[in-house]
Amino acid sequence: MDRLYLVVPCYNEEEVLPETVRRLTDKLHRMCQKGLVAEDSRILLVDDGSRDRTWELICRFHEENPVVSGLKLSRNRGHQNALVAGLMTAKELCDITISLDADLQDDIEVIDQFVEEYHKGAQVVYGVRSARDTDTVFKRSTAMGFYGLMQKMGVDIVNNHADYRLMSKKALECFSGYREVNLFLRGIVPLIGFKTAVVTYERAERFAGESKYPLKKMLSFAWDGITSFSTKPLSLITVLGVLIGAVSGVGLLAAIITLLCGGFVGEWVWIVLSVWLALAIQLVALGLVGAYVGKTYAEVKDRPRYHIEMLLDEPKAE
Ligand code: UDP
Ligand code: MG
């Protein structure tokens, strides 16, 4: 039977934790009864340097309830890091992990489907939200803009998927090869490959407390996502340079033709055109440097080149 760890990052979540633990314990219990997961499955609460009583609560729950495990980070490192800390710890202890938020906005009733997909062979199962009705117009439009922009930048991410996902031990082992510090899990997980599945669910509102993702954090998250996965902004510099160069080239040609046909070309035209041309040359040169920087960036990341799913080979005859 597979041992499941539910990995829950918590930052100042004292208001929601008691209810969250109650609901998750109940859920795990029902899943054990159904024979979906092993009896010794756990809820791993990761305290991301909370300033309130979150860790005290986790300690208390751990004493009262054998299903609850706790992991404490030395200080606040942000949702993504807390999640990775939890996943990497769980990797050594279990067969499957499911990451979810402490506020249970993600419908925990679909966890069964996650595990069923795993049993069908999926190494990663993405939770995808079917509707965004419960979000404010602001959050909905910024999120849509974000997914659109990411895809334009050539980053492969699953639409409307946050960090509610199942990852098998195998997927986590591959994942641990991605050693980058600027973490954007939603971008890395699709790079791993293997068979994946999608489970849709409706996202509820936070049942207590408030969002720990203010606009500032959201923006820096989006920025991280783009700059960690795409060097397109660098090649855009070259494109811009070429465009400006083309425009000023056409201008120059027009001016020369006018001159040859006996027309008059004002002095300012030559000044403007030479400024543009100089700008174009600089931009193209910058873009060229950017191309090398982009490659260096990829090398520095040192991402795994491939993951092997299976090898068919007869053992060598003695
Ligand atoms: N979180 C965290 N560290 C942080 C910020 C958030 O571990 O610095 C956790 C938080 O406790 C929650 C999850 O990340 O479990 C998602 O945060 P939240 O629900 O506030 O985000 P939202 O749902 O509003 O996007
Ligand atoms: Mg939330």
GROMACS .gro file of C-alpha atoms and ligand atoms in nm:
model
  344
    1MET     CA    1   0.000   0.000   0.000
    2ASP     CA    2   0.126   0.345  -0.085
    3ARG     CA    3   0.222   0.585   0.186
    4LEU     CA    4   0.083   0.933   0.124
    5TYR     CA    5   0.214   1.259   0.265
    6LEU     CA    6   0.000   1.570   0.243
    7VAL     CA    7   0.244   1.861   0.239
    8VAL     CA    8   0.097   2.185   0.370
    9PRO     CA    9   0.302   2.507   0.388
   10CYS     CA   10   0.178   2.734   0.665
   11TYR     CA   11   0.262   3.097   0.721
   12ASN     CA   12   0.076   3.269   1.004
   13GLU     CA   13  -0.210   3.026   0.974
   14GLU     CA   14  -0.319   2.990   1.339
   15GLU     CA   15  -0.674   3.082   1.244
   16VAL     CA   16  -0.720   2.806   0.991
   17LEU     CA   17  -0.494   2.529   1.123
   18PRO     CA   18  -0.727   2.359   1.375
   19GLU     CA   19  -1.000   2.323   1.115
   20THR     CA   20  -0.754   2.226   0.842
   21VAL     CA   21  -0.602   1.951   1.054
   22ARG     CA   22  -0.946   1.826   1.152
   23ARG     CA   23  -1.065   1.805   0.791
   24LEU     CA   24  -0.743   1.652   0.658
   25THR     CA   25  -0.726   1.392   0.935
   26ASP     CA   26  -1.080   1.296   0.860
   27LYS     CA   27  -1.002   1.275   0.489
   28LEU     CA   28  -0.694   1.058   0.540
   29HIS     CA   29  -0.887   0.833   0.769
   30ARG     CA   30  -1.158   0.779   0.507
   31MET     CA   31  -0.898   0.711   0.240
   32CYS     CA   32  -0.729   0.449   0.458
   33GLN     CA   33  -1.063   0.281   0.513
   34LYS     CA   34  -1.122   0.269   0.140
   35GLY     CA   35  -0.783   0.105   0.103
   36LEU     CA   36  -0.648   0.384  -0.117
   37VAL     CA   37  -0.346   0.471   0.094
   38ALA     CA   38  -0.143   0.315   0.373
   39GLU     CA   39  -0.237   0.351   0.741
   40ASP     CA   40   0.085   0.533   0.818
   41SER     CA   41   0.014   0.820   0.580
   42ARG     CA   42   0.074   1.165   0.725
   43ILE     CA   43  -0.011   1.533   0.712
   44LEU     CA   44   0.319   1.723   0.701
   45LEU     CA   45   0.270   2.082   0.818
   46VAL     CA   46   0.559   2.306   0.718
   47ASP     CA   47   0.590   2.618   0.929
   48ASP     CA   48   0.742   2.884   0.707
   49GLY     CA   49   0.882   3.102   0.987
   50SER     CA   50   0.541   3.213   1.112
   51ARG     CA   51   0.523   3.495   1.364
   52ASP     CA   52   0.203   3.382   1.527
   53ARG     CA   53   0.129   3.061   1.718
   54THR     CA   54   0.137   2.836   1.412
   55TRP     CA   55   0.434   2.626   1.527
   56GLU     CA   56   0.296   2.585   1.882
   57LEU     CA   57  -0.024   2.458   1.729
   58ILE     CA   58   0.164   2.217   1.504
   59CYS     CA   59   0.356   2.080   1.805
   60ARG     CA   60   0.032   2.034   1.994
   61PHE     CA   61  -0.141   1.860   1.705
   62HIS     CA   62   0.160   1.634   1.660
   63GLU     CA   63   0.138   1.524   2.023
   64GLU     CA   64  -0.236   1.469   2.017
   65ASN     CA   65  -0.263   1.319   1.673
   66PRO     CA   66  -0.013   1.068   1.533
   67VAL     CA   67  -0.116   1.156   1.178
   68VAL     CA   68   0.027   1.508   1.205
   69SER     CA   69   0.396   1.566   1.137
   70GLY     CA   70   0.567   1.904   1.151
   71LEU     CA   71   0.863   2.072   0.987
   72LYS     CA   72   0.985   2.414   1.095
   73LEU     CA   73   1.191   2.646   0.877
   74SER     CA   74   1.431   2.878   1.054
   75ARG     CA   75   1.267   3.185   0.901
   76ASN     CA   76   1.015   3.291   0.642
   77ARG     CA   77   1.139   3.173   0.303
   78GLY     CA   78   0.818   3.205   0.105
   79HIS     CA   79   0.557   2.961  -0.011
   80GLN     CA   80   0.764   2.794  -0.287
   81ASN     CA   81   1.063   2.726  -0.064
   82ALA     CA   82   0.843   2.601   0.218
   83LEU     CA   83   0.679   2.365  -0.026
   84VAL     CA   84   1.008   2.231  -0.154
   85ALA     CA   85   1.137   2.185   0.202
   86GLY     CA   86   0.828   1.980   0.276
   87LEU     CA   87   0.843   1.779  -0.045
   88MET     CA   88   1.212   1.700  -0.012
   89THR     CA   89   1.159   1.585   0.347
   90ALA     CA   90   0.858   1.377   0.252
   91LYS     CA   91   1.039   1.221  -0.045
   92GLU     CA   92   1.248   1.011   0.194
   93LEU     CA   93   0.948   0.898   0.393
   94CYS     CA   94   0.669   0.816   0.152
   95ASP     CA   95   0.563   0.700  -0.195
   96ILE     CA   96   0.335   0.986  -0.293
   97THR     CA   97   0.300   1.349  -0.190
   98ILE     CA   98   0.017   1.591  -0.245
   99SER     CA   99   0.086   1.958  -0.186
  100LEU     CA  100  -0.196   2.187  -0.083
  101ASP     CA  101  -0.256   2.520   0.088
  102ALA     CA  102  -0.332   2.551   0.455
  103ASP     CA  103  -0.653   2.744   0.392
  104LEU     CA  104  -0.808   2.446   0.210
  105GLN     CA  105  -0.921   2.660  -0.081
  106ASP     CA  106  -0.844   2.356  -0.288
  107ASP     CA  107  -1.121   2.099  -0.264
  108ILE     CA  108  -0.979   1.808  -0.065
  109GLU     CA  109  -1.251   1.572  -0.182
  110VAL     CA  110  -1.067   1.524  -0.512
  111ILE     CA  111  -0.762   1.376  -0.340
  112ASP     CA  112  -0.906   1.029  -0.405
  113GLN     CA  113  -0.904   1.103  -0.777
  114PHE     CA  114  -0.542   1.218  -0.753
  115VAL     CA  115  -0.444   0.886  -0.600
  116GLU     CA  116  -0.651   0.690  -0.850
  117GLU     CA  117  -0.469   0.864  -1.135
  118TYR     CA  118  -0.142   0.773  -0.967
  119HIS     CA  119  -0.250   0.412  -0.953
  120LYS     CA  120  -0.320   0.435  -1.325
  121GLY     CA  121   0.042   0.528  -1.377
  122ALA     CA  122   0.059   0.909  -1.357
  123GLN     CA  123   0.370   1.032  -1.180
  124VAL     CA  124   0.239   1.388  -1.155
  125VAL     CA  125  -0.127   1.484  -1.119
  126TYR     CA  126  -0.219   1.850  -1.160
  127GLY     CA  127  -0.515   1.999  -0.978
  128VAL     CA  128  -0.676   2.244  -1.218
  129ARG     CA  129  -0.949   2.484  -1.112
  130SER     CA  130  -1.260   2.470  -1.322
  131ALA     CA  131  -1.404   2.810  -1.231
  132ARG     CA  132  -1.274   3.134  -1.093
  133ASP     CA  133  -1.609   3.264  -0.969
  134THR     CA  134  -1.493   3.295  -0.612
  135ASP     CA  135  -1.203   3.523  -0.702
  136THR     CA  136  -1.223   3.898  -0.716
  137VAL     CA  137  -1.229   4.047  -1.067
  138PHE     CA  138  -0.884   4.182  -0.998
  139LYS     CA  139  -0.732   3.848  -0.902
  140ARG     CA  140  -0.902   3.676  -1.193
  141SER     CA  141  -0.780   3.920  -1.457
  142THR     CA  142  -0.426   3.940  -1.321
  143ALA     CA  143  -0.410   3.560  -1.310
  144MET     CA  144  -0.534   3.529  -1.669
  145GLY     CA  145  -0.288   3.791  -1.786
  146PHE     CA  146  -0.013   3.605  -1.605
  147TYR     CA  147  -0.083   3.267  -1.765
  148GLY     CA  148  -0.115   3.432  -2.106
  149LEU     CA  149   0.213   3.619  -2.069
  150MET     CA  150   0.397   3.310  -1.947
  151GLN     CA  151   0.281   3.111  -2.247
  152LYS     CA  152   0.382   3.392  -2.484
  153MET     CA  153   0.726   3.384  -2.328
  154GLY     CA  154   0.749   3.019  -2.415
  155VAL     CA  155   0.715   2.881  -2.063
  156ASP     CA  156   0.524   2.555  -2.047
  157ILE     CA  157   0.281   2.583  -1.758
  158VAL     CA  158  -0.053   2.421  -1.693
  159ASN     CA  159  -0.337   2.672  -1.718
  160ASN     CA  160  -0.519   2.748  -1.394
  161HIS     CA  161  -0.305   2.511  -1.197
  162ALA     CA  162  -0.160   2.641  -0.873
  163ASP     CA  163   0.044   2.422  -0.645
  164TYR     CA  164  -0.223   2.164  -0.571
  165ARG     CA  165  -0.062   1.854  -0.716
  166LEU     CA  166   0.037   1.498  -0.658
  167MET     CA  167   0.397   1.399  -0.713
  168SER     CA  168   0.528   1.047  -0.688
  169LYS     CA  169   0.858   0.957  -0.527
  170LYS     CA  170   1.003   0.907  -0.874
  171ALA     CA  171   0.892   1.252  -0.990
  172LEU     CA  172   1.033   1.405  -0.673
  173GLU     CA  173   1.366   1.234  -0.723
  174CYS     CA  174   1.389   1.386  -1.072
  175PHE     CA  175   1.273   1.717  -0.934
  176SER     CA  176   1.554   1.722  -0.679
  177GLY     CA  177   1.797   1.746  -0.972
  178TYR     CA  178   1.673   2.101  -1.041
  179ARG     CA  179   1.897   2.288  -0.807
  180GLU     CA  180   1.798   2.643  -0.892
  181VAL     CA  181   1.750   2.892  -0.615
  182ASN     CA  182   1.484   3.107  -0.785
  183LEU     CA  183   1.204   2.864  -0.750
  184PHE     CA  184   0.901   2.853  -0.969
  185LEU     CA  185   0.757   2.509  -0.920
  186ARG     CA  186   0.480   2.540  -1.176
  187GLY     CA  187   0.743   2.586  -1.442
  188ILE     CA  188   0.977   2.311  -1.328
  189VAL     CA  189   0.729   2.029  -1.276
  190PRO     CA  190   0.620   2.011  -1.643
  191LEU     CA  191   0.988   1.981  -1.739
  192ILE     CA  192   1.013   1.651  -1.555
  193GLY     CA  193   0.794   1.460  -1.800
  194PHE     CA  194   0.653   1.109  -1.740
  195LYS     CA  195   0.285   1.031  -1.760
  196THR     CA  196   0.075   1.308  -1.606
  197ALA     CA  197  -0.293   1.360  -1.542
  198VAL     CA  198  -0.525   1.648  -1.465
  199VAL     CA  199  -0.802   1.656  -1.207
  200THR     CA  200  -1.040   1.951  -1.209
  201TYR     CA  201  -1.198   2.098  -0.899
  202GLU     CA  202  -1.370   2.411  -0.781
  203ARG     CA  203  -1.170   2.643  -0.567
  204ALA     CA  204  -1.348   2.777  -0.262
  205GLU     CA  205  -1.285   3.094  -0.068
  206ARG     CA  206  -1.043   3.103   0.221
  207PHE     CA  207  -1.250   2.999   0.523
  208ALA     CA  208  -1.056   3.209   0.775
  209GLY     CA  209  -0.768   3.453   0.789
  210GLU     CA  210  -0.652   3.652   0.491
  211SER     CA  211  -0.441   3.592   0.183
  212LYS     CA  212  -0.067   3.583   0.240
  213TYR     CA  213  -0.015   3.680  -0.122
  214PRO     CA  214  -0.053   4.057  -0.148
  215LEU     CA  215  -0.008   4.225  -0.486
  216LYS     CA  216   0.361   4.285  -0.426
  217LYS     CA  217   0.431   3.916  -0.368
  218MET     CA  218   0.216   3.824  -0.667
  219LEU     CA  219   0.411   4.053  -0.896
  220SER     CA  220   0.748   3.931  -0.779
  221PHE     CA  221   0.622   3.574  -0.821
  222ALA     CA  222   0.521   3.642  -1.180
  223TRP     CA  223   0.851   3.815  -1.249
  224ASP     CA  224   1.039   3.518  -1.104
  225GLY     CA  225   0.838   3.285  -1.321
  226ILE     CA  226   0.928   3.465  -1.640
  227THR     CA  227   1.291   3.541  -1.568
  228SER     CA  228   1.364   3.190  -1.439
  229PHE     CA  229   1.227   3.014  -1.744
  230SER     CA  230   1.261   3.239  -2.039
  231THR     CA  231   1.541   3.431  -2.202
  232LYS     CA  232   1.296   3.574  -2.450
  233PRO     CA  233   1.318   3.925  -2.300
  234LEU     CA  234   1.685   3.917  -2.401
  235SER     CA  235   1.613   3.826  -2.760
  236LEU     CA  236   1.344   4.094  -2.768
  237ILE     CA  237   1.627   4.348  -2.734
  238THR     CA  238   1.777   4.228  -3.062
  239VAL     CA  239   1.436   4.235  -3.230
  240LEU     CA  240   1.385   4.593  -3.113
  241GLY     CA  241   1.730   4.691  -3.241
  242VAL     CA  242   1.664   4.536  -3.582
  243LEU     CA  243   1.326   4.709  -3.605
  244ILE     CA  244   1.467   5.052  -3.524
  245GLY     CA  245   1.756   4.985  -3.760
  246ALA     CA  246   1.513   4.899  -4.039
  247VAL     CA  247   1.306   5.211  -3.981
  248SER     CA  248   1.609   5.438  -3.980
  249GLY     CA  249   1.749   5.256  -4.285
  250VAL     CA  250   1.429   5.325  -4.477
  251GLY     CA  251   1.442   5.690  -4.359
  252LEU     CA  252   1.801   5.721  -4.475
  253LEU     CA  253   1.717   5.576  -4.813
  254ALA     CA  254   1.423   5.812  -4.854
  255ALA     CA  255   1.640   6.110  -4.761
  256ILE     CA  256   1.912   6.014  -5.010
  257ILE     CA  257   1.659   5.961  -5.289
  258THR     CA  258   1.501   6.299  -5.212
  259LEU     CA  259   1.846   6.457  -5.229
  260LEU     CA  260   1.930   6.285  -5.556
  261CYS     CA  261   1.604   6.401  -5.709
  262GLY     CA  262   1.701   6.755  -5.627
  263GLY     CA  263   1.473   6.787  -5.322
  264PHE     CA  264   1.556   6.949  -4.993
  265VAL     CA  265   1.639   6.753  -4.680
  266GLY     CA  266   1.657   6.951  -4.356
  267GLU     CA  267   1.962   6.915  -4.132
  268TRP     CA  268   1.757   6.780  -3.846
  269VAL     CA  269   1.667   6.477  -4.060
  270TRP     CA  270   2.032   6.367  -4.074
  271ILE     CA  271   2.073   6.420  -3.701
  272VAL     CA  272   1.762   6.222  -3.613
  273LEU     CA  273   1.850   5.940  -3.851
  274SER     CA  274   2.204   5.905  -3.721
  275VAL     CA  275   2.080   5.899  -3.360
  276TRP     CA  276   1.837   5.623  -3.452
  277LEU     CA  277   2.096   5.426  -3.637
  278ALA     CA  278   2.338   5.451  -3.345
  279LEU     CA  279   2.060   5.334  -3.113
  280ALA     CA  280   1.986   5.038  -3.339
  281ILE     CA  281   2.352   4.934  -3.347
  282GLN     CA  282   2.372   4.955  -2.969
  283LEU     CA  283   2.057   4.751  -2.920
  284VAL     CA  284   2.168   4.478  -3.158
  285ALA     CA  285   2.505   4.463  -2.985
  286LEU     CA  286   2.332   4.444  -2.647
  287GLY     CA  287   2.105   4.168  -2.776
  288LEU     CA  288   2.409   3.979  -2.897
  289VAL     CA  289   2.564   3.996  -2.553
  290GLY     CA  290   2.223   3.893  -2.422
  291ALA     CA  291   2.230   3.579  -2.633
  292TYR     CA  292   2.550   3.470  -2.459
  293VAL     CA  293   2.419   3.572  -2.120
  294GLY     CA  294   2.110   3.362  -2.189
  295LYS     CA  295   2.321   3.058  -2.269
  296THR     CA  296   2.540   3.113  -1.966
  297TYR     CA  297   2.224   3.136  -1.758
  298ALA     CA  298   2.108   2.800  -1.887
  299GLU     CA  299   2.449   2.646  -1.810
  300VAL     CA  300   2.459   2.793  -1.462
  301LYS     CA  301   2.121   2.645  -1.383
  302ASP     CA  302   2.269   2.306  -1.453
  303ARG     CA  303   1.929   2.149  -1.504
  304PRO     CA  304   1.915   1.775  -1.571
  305ARG     CA  305   1.926   1.706  -1.944
  306TYR     CA  306   1.685   1.413  -1.934
  307HIS     CA  307   1.511   1.166  -1.708
  308ILE     CA  308   1.489   0.800  -1.796
  309GLU     CA  309   1.149   0.643  -1.765
  310MET     CA  310   1.240   0.288  -1.854
  311LEU     CA  311   1.520   0.076  -1.996
  312LEU     CA  312   1.456  -0.243  -2.185
  313ASP     CA  313   1.770  -0.447  -2.203
  314GLU     CA  314   1.850  -0.815  -2.169
  315PRO     CA  315   2.109  -0.891  -1.904
  316LYS     CA  316   2.439  -0.981  -2.065
  317ALA     CA  317   2.489  -1.358  -2.101
  318GLU     CA  318   2.789  -1.485  -1.902
  319UDP     N1  319   0.254   3.065   0.255
  319UDP     C1  320   0.380   3.032   0.302
  319UDP     N2  321   0.476   3.129   0.308
  319UDP     C2  322   0.453   3.258   0.267
  319UDP     C3  323   0.325   3.290   0.217
  319UDP     C4  324   0.227   3.190   0.211
  319UDP     O1  325   0.405   2.917   0.337
  319UDP     O2  326   0.544   3.339   0.277
  319UDP     C5  327   0.150   2.960   0.247
  319UDP     C6  328   0.019   2.993   0.316
  319UDP     O3  329   0.024   2.961   0.452
  319UDP     C7  330  -0.080   2.907   0.241
  319UDP     C8  331  -0.022   2.903   0.102
  319UDP     O4  332   0.114   2.944   0.113
  319UDP     O5  333  -0.084   2.774   0.291
  319UDP     C9  334  -0.095   2.993   0.005
  319UDP     O6  335  -0.109   3.122   0.056
  319UDP     P1  336  -0.246   3.204   0.049
  319UDP     O7  337  -0.361   3.113   0.074
  319UDP     O8  338  -0.234   3.321   0.141
  319UDP     O9  339  -0.245   3.251  -0.102
  319UDP     P2  340  -0.372   3.276  -0.199
  319UDP    O10  341  -0.458   3.155  -0.187
  319UDP    O11  342  -0.438   3.398  -0.149
  319UDP    O12  343  -0.311   3.292  -0.335
  320MG      MG  344  -0.527   3.074  -0.025
   0.00000   0.00000   0.00000
